[in-house]
Amino acid sequence: MSSNTLPDQASVVVVGGGVMGCSTLYHLAKLGLDGLVLLERNQLTSGTTWHSAAQVRQLRSTRNMTRLVQYSANLYPALEEETGQTTGWNRTGSLSIAANADRWIHVRRQSALAHAYDVNAHEVSLDEVRALWPLMHTDDLVGAVYSPDDGRVNPSDLCLALSKGARNRGALIFENTGVTGVMKGADGRIAGVRTDSGDISAERVVICGGLWSRELAGMAGFDAPILPCEHFYLLTKPMDGISGHLPTLSDHDSHLYIRDDVGGLLVGCFEPEGKPLDPAMLGPDFAFSLLNEDWDHFEPMMLNALHRIPALAEAEVRTLLNGPESFTPDSSFLLGEAASVPGLFLGCGMNSVGVATGGGAGWALAQWIADGAPAFDLGEVNPNRFHAVENRLEHLMARAPEVLGRHYEIHYPGRQWASARDLRLTPMHTHWQAHKARFGQVYGWERPLYFGADGEPELRFGQPVWFEAVGREVAAATTGAALFDQSTFGKIKVSGPDAEAFLQRVCANDMSRAPGRAIYTAMLNEKGGYLSDFTALRLAVDEYLLYVGTTSTGRDLGWLMQNLGDANVELEDVTEDLAVLGLMGPRAPSLAAQLGADLGGLGYFHHVDTTLAGESVRAVRLSYVGEAGWEFTMPAAVAHAVGGALIEAGAVPAGLLAQTSMRIEKRFVSMGHDIDGDTTPLDAGLMFAVRSGGGFVGAAALEGATARSALVSIVLDDELADPHGHEPIYANGELIGQATSAAFGYRVGQPVALGLIKAGVVRGHETVAVELDIAGDRLAGTASLSPAFDPTGERMRPRR
């Protein structure tokens, strides 16, 4: 330890001495912050970090997650030079193999992403595979991709180097110091921590507690849904045929990763069904302990390993290591500030990528703490993306083993979680069940994806089994009337004398419009990037109702609360109290009229109180699918009856997949897909929703700025093309951008993608020939700044 005396005050307290805690502390110190303290309940690296297989594979599913691991790969060798402490870094490369056609498609999709993300990866022949891995059985392989710049580290040495670098810059580290409570002030902000050695006051506390992070966050009143599972790998004694280092072998069809280890092999697995752990069962002294060997559980994976590496049959086993690893409900970690507890930051729930991501994630978290905002968009790991119901222990015990088991699954479109379902049901749920809905889970909600499902669908690449069902729903919205359940959207009431002035400050559009208007707006960060986009209804001079994205409810409410200042405003989450049903299509006005609704003369982006099926509802005229449409907000208690009456009158139930297809055809954006914290309204072509004159957060960044990218619609020539989003976009052989969303466009009869490309490639009303790299094949299409369907918006005008 660098000090024997626990200070009574700190600027930042980091809780946890694994790779995330040490990395965060190191980077905070490197940024020049003073008064830094790290508390570790036992010793550095105890719990999970010390027994990590510590592979550093750079390619991830998105650019920013890849950036974090790329940072790690550059940091770990540099740390040795800076501190004199080895990290055990070895650039051994990695080899991903495919033993079936679908896995090969999956691997080639990843390889295409690698080129877009500046990761060195390329396909190799089976002869090259055998040269890289002489012990491997290759007769059943169909392909492989080699990434030569990936590597591995020694996790304990890495933490020692990070902690040494932090101490050298004045940070204090206290081992054998357990946190017993988190202190908050009267305003709900973080005030410090209680420990078994005394209290420390601090305005910022960082939870990097690994296995115990859920408990630690709970002390501050924040839900952090994290649960450990048992994680196995086999170590052998030295074997013939292994000299030097081999690339880490990823045989995901067999659920395995394999690498050399001191002359022998390390054989690890993410078996199809993991074994969950209640952290309370580990006991307070669990530190450098391991869990019991379980050969019966590991045996199927061992048989897979014997098939892939036949020489294992003659190897002598050193140990079957079983240690805990922490998982979240969606397989992504938690990184960032808790919206409901200002000053509480989290870096935990690493889903077995802690060492690989830890260097970059610690840097990103330190930047966020120091600057008050992330350096780039981290929405996919934002800790506020879960509802409290997802943090219940019984749900985590069911979900965590499935998350572990799907770690190496092929990423088919439409894949859904099987466990911990039915946590939140909309009032229309039984109607949707009666129409054979296939549900997806969003923020704990069950939301219909499509209707007419017959059991569990077969997942595959190419045309999905639900293709015709979704087409029928799109047809209903195009020629008749389709009914969409929008009830999962977050609903935040903003009221009080200062409501308008407050929203004018935090929103980019003009929120001063008269009661009866609906306003599409953005909330921007200081760099002009999107924090959120939503529709607001002005109900009265002093009252608004905001309809925010389903998964952003907690985050958006927290952002609004943190920016209230001294405004005389009340914020209330009324999501559960209200239901929203969307009625879309040319027959929507006449069908609603049959049930008593008077929609005559209602202008676009206007709302009115009316009656529908004998119940009072609020109707707002807008459309997210490009057809004439209205959304009806009503008390949740009456939605089942109203929805049933609409179906009986002829409205066809339609799900999220139909809505997604239609909004992509119309070039309507989706937060987290087409726009995020790195995208400005200039980039997305959405300046029509930004008022002139400034006066809102992010305005200064937009003033005088030019677009860095352009949001385009791409219609692919091949009607059998299978874009999913994220595909690299090329023009004249040059990489110009990346797809953001994609679907089959039923109204245009072709696959359609939205994408962000370099600004200036497409101008005005012109079209440009482009190619999408889909699993290594470059498929031709046409890019335009206009929607693929109905560019003039004529169809959104109701026809009687």
PDB file of N, CA and C in Angstrom, residues 759-788:
ATOM      1  N   ALA A 759     -19.652  12.938 -45.766  1.00  0.00           N
ATOM      2  CA  ALA A 759     -20.405  14.069 -46.283  1.00  0.00           C
ATOM      3  C   ALA A 759     -19.885  14.447 -47.667  1.00  0.00           C
ATOM      4  N   GLY A 760     -20.808  14.799 -48.550  1.00  0.00           N
ATOM      5  CA  GLY A 760     -20.430  15.259 -49.877  1.00  0.00           C
ATOM      6  C   GLY A 760     -20.400  14.188 -50.937  1.00  0.00           C
ATOM      7  N   VAL A 761     -20.443  12.913 -50.557  1.00  0.00           N
ATOM      8  CA  VAL A 761     -20.446  11.844 -51.558  1.00  0.00           C
ATOM      9  C   VAL A 761     -21.743  11.871 -52.355  1.00  0.00           C
ATOM     10  N   VAL A 762     -22.858  12.130 -51.658  1.00  0.00           N
ATOM     11  CA  VAL A 762     -24.165  12.277 -52.308  1.00  0.00           C
ATOM     12  C   VAL A 762     -24.645  13.700 -52.043  1.00  0.00           C
ATOM     13  N   ARG A 763     -25.143  14.356 -53.083  1.00  0.00           N
ATOM     14  CA  ARG A 763     -25.582  15.748 -52.934  1.00  0.00           C
ATOM     15  C   ARG A 763     -26.982  15.922 -53.523  1.00  0.00           C
ATOM     16  N   GLY A 764     -27.767  16.766 -52.871  1.00  0.00           N
ATOM     17  CA  GLY A 764     -29.072  17.137 -53.403  1.00  0.00           C
ATOM     18  C   GLY A 764     -29.951  15.948 -53.728  1.00  0.00           C
ATOM     19  N   HIS A 765     -30.484  15.943 -54.956  1.00  0.00           N
ATOM     20  CA  HIS A 765     -31.394  14.889 -55.383  1.00  0.00           C
ATOM     21  C   HIS A 765     -30.687  13.816 -56.205  1.00  0.00           C
ATOM     22  N   GLU A 766     -29.364  13.841 -56.244  1.00  0.00           N
ATOM     23  CA  GLU A 766     -28.650  12.863 -57.041  1.00  0.00           C
ATOM     24  C   GLU A 766     -28.620  11.505 -56.335  1.00  0.00           C
ATOM     25  N   THR A 767     -28.304  10.479 -57.102  1.00  0.00           N
ATOM     26  CA  THR A 767     -28.091   9.142 -56.559  1.00  0.00           C
ATOM     27  C   THR A 767     -26.670   8.703 -56.902  1.00  0.00           C
ATOM     28  N   VAL A 768     -26.123   7.835 -56.076  1.00  0.00           N
ATOM     29  CA  VAL A 768     -24.743   7.370 -56.251  1.00  0.00           C
ATOM     30  C   VAL A 768     -24.714   5.858 -56.127  1.00  0.00           C
ATOM     31  N   ALA A 769     -23.988   5.209 -56.996  1.00  0.00           N
ATOM     32  CA  ALA A 769     -23.811   3.761 -56.936  1.00  0.00           C
ATOM     33  C   ALA A 769     -22.874   3.407 -55.789  1.00  0.00           C
ATOM     34  N   VAL A 770     -23.303   2.485 -54.943  1.00  0.00           N
ATOM     35  CA  VAL A 770     -22.497   2.045 -53.805  1.00  0.00           C
ATOM     36  C   VAL A 770     -22.545   0.523 -53.722  1.00  0.00           C
ATOM     37  N   GLU A 771     -21.749  -0.009 -52.816  1.00  0.00           N
ATOM     38  CA  GLU A 771     -21.761  -1.443 -52.532  1.00  0.00           C
ATOM     39  C   GLU A 771     -21.765  -1.649 -51.024  1.00  0.00           C
ATOM     40  N   LEU A 772     -22.528  -2.631 -50.559  1.00  0.00           N
ATOM     41  CA  LEU A 772     -22.494  -3.065 -49.167  1.00  0.00           C
ATOM     42  C   LEU A 772     -21.717  -4.368 -49.089  1.00  0.00           C
ATOM     43  N   ASP A 773     -20.779  -4.432 -48.164  1.00  0.00           N
ATOM     44  CA  ASP A 773     -20.040  -5.671 -47.934  1.00  0.00           C
ATOM     45  C   ASP A 773     -20.843  -6.536 -46.981  1.00  0.00           C
ATOM     46  N   ILE A 774     -21.487  -7.556 -47.524  1.00  0.00           N
ATOM     47  CA  ILE A 774     -22.296  -8.475 -46.726  1.00  0.00           C
ATOM     48  C   ILE A 774     -21.591  -9.823 -46.706  1.00  0.00           C
ATOM     49  N   ALA A 775     -20.945 -10.126 -45.588  1.00  0.00           N
ATOM     50  CA  ALA A 775     -20.221 -11.393 -45.407  1.00  0.00           C
ATOM     51  C   ALA A 775     -19.190 -11.602 -46.506  1.00  0.00           C
ATOM     52  N   GLY A 776     -18.468 -10.533 -46.861  1.00  0.00           N
ATOM     53  CA  GLY A 776     -17.383 -10.657 -47.824  1.00  0.00           C
ATOM     54  C   GLY A 776     -17.783 -10.449 -49.262  1.00  0.00           C
ATOM     55  N   ASP A 777     -19.070 -10.381 -49.534  1.00  0.00           N
ATOM     56  CA  ASP A 777     -19.555 -10.128 -50.896  1.00  0.00           C
ATOM     57  C   ASP A 777     -20.030  -8.685 -50.994  1.00  0.00           C
ATOM     58  N   ARG A 778     -19.548  -7.979 -51.995  1.00  0.00           N
ATOM     59  CA  ARG A 778     -19.956  -6.585 -52.180  1.00  0.00           C
ATOM     60  C   ARG A 778     -21.141  -6.533 -53.132  1.00  0.00           C
ATOM     61  N   LEU A 779     -22.292  -6.145 -52.571  1.00  0.00           N
ATOM     62  CA  LEU A 779     -23.533  -6.139 -53.323  1.00  0.00           C
ATOM     63  C   LEU A 779     -23.920  -4.718 -53.685  1.00  0.00           C
ATOM     64  N   ALA A 780     -24.317  -4.525 -54.941  1.00  0.00           N
ATOM     65  CA  ALA A 780     -24.547  -3.203 -55.491  1.00  0.00           C
ATOM     66  C   ALA A 780     -25.880  -2.624 -55.036  1.00  0.00           C
ATOM     67  N   GLY A 781     -25.894  -1.304 -54.910  1.00  0.00           N
ATOM     68  CA  GLY A 781     -27.113  -0.588 -54.572  1.00  0.00           C
ATOM     69  C   GLY A 781     -26.988   0.869 -54.954  1.00  0.00           C
ATOM     70  N   THR A 782     -28.033   1.628 -54.682  1.00  0.00           N
ATOM     71  CA  THR A 782     -28.073   3.047 -55.008  1.00  0.00           C
ATOM     72  C   THR A 782     -28.345   3.851 -53.750  1.00  0.00           C
ATOM     73  N   ALA A 783     -27.505   4.841 -53.494  1.00  0.00           N
ATOM     74  CA  ALA A 783     -27.635   5.675 -52.298  1.00  0.00           C
ATOM     75  C   ALA A 783     -28.254   7.015 -52.668  1.00  0.00           C
ATOM     76  N   SER A 784     -29.110   7.512 -51.766  1.00  0.00           N
ATOM     77  CA  SER A 784     -29.787   8.783 -51.976  1.00  0.00           C
ATOM     78  C   SER A 784     -30.010   9.459 -50.641  1.00  0.00           C
ATOM     79  N   LEU A 785     -30.130  10.774 -50.652  1.00  0.00           N
ATOM     80  CA  LEU A 785     -30.482  11.518 -49.447  1.00  0.00           C
ATOM     81  C   LEU A 785     -31.983  11.508 -49.193  1.00  0.00           C
ATOM     82  N   SER A 786     -32.755  10.964 -50.124  1.00  0.00           N
ATOM     83  CA  SER A 786     -34.213  10.918 -49.999  1.00  0.00           C
ATOM     84  C   SER A 786     -34.666   9.550 -49.511  1.00  0.00           C
ATOM     85  N   PRO A 787     -35.869   9.465 -48.947  1.00  0.00           N
ATOM     86  CA  PRO A 787     -36.400   8.161 -48.555  1.00  0.00           C
ATOM     87  C   PRO A 787     -36.553   7.248 -49.762  1.00  0.00           C
ATOM     88  N   ALA A 788     -36.418   5.952 -49.517  1.00  0.00           N
ATOM     89  CA  ALA A 788     -36.615   4.981 -50.594  1.00  0.00           C
ATOM     90  C   ALA A 788     -38.068   4.910 -51.020  1.00  0.00           C
TER      91      ALA A 788
END
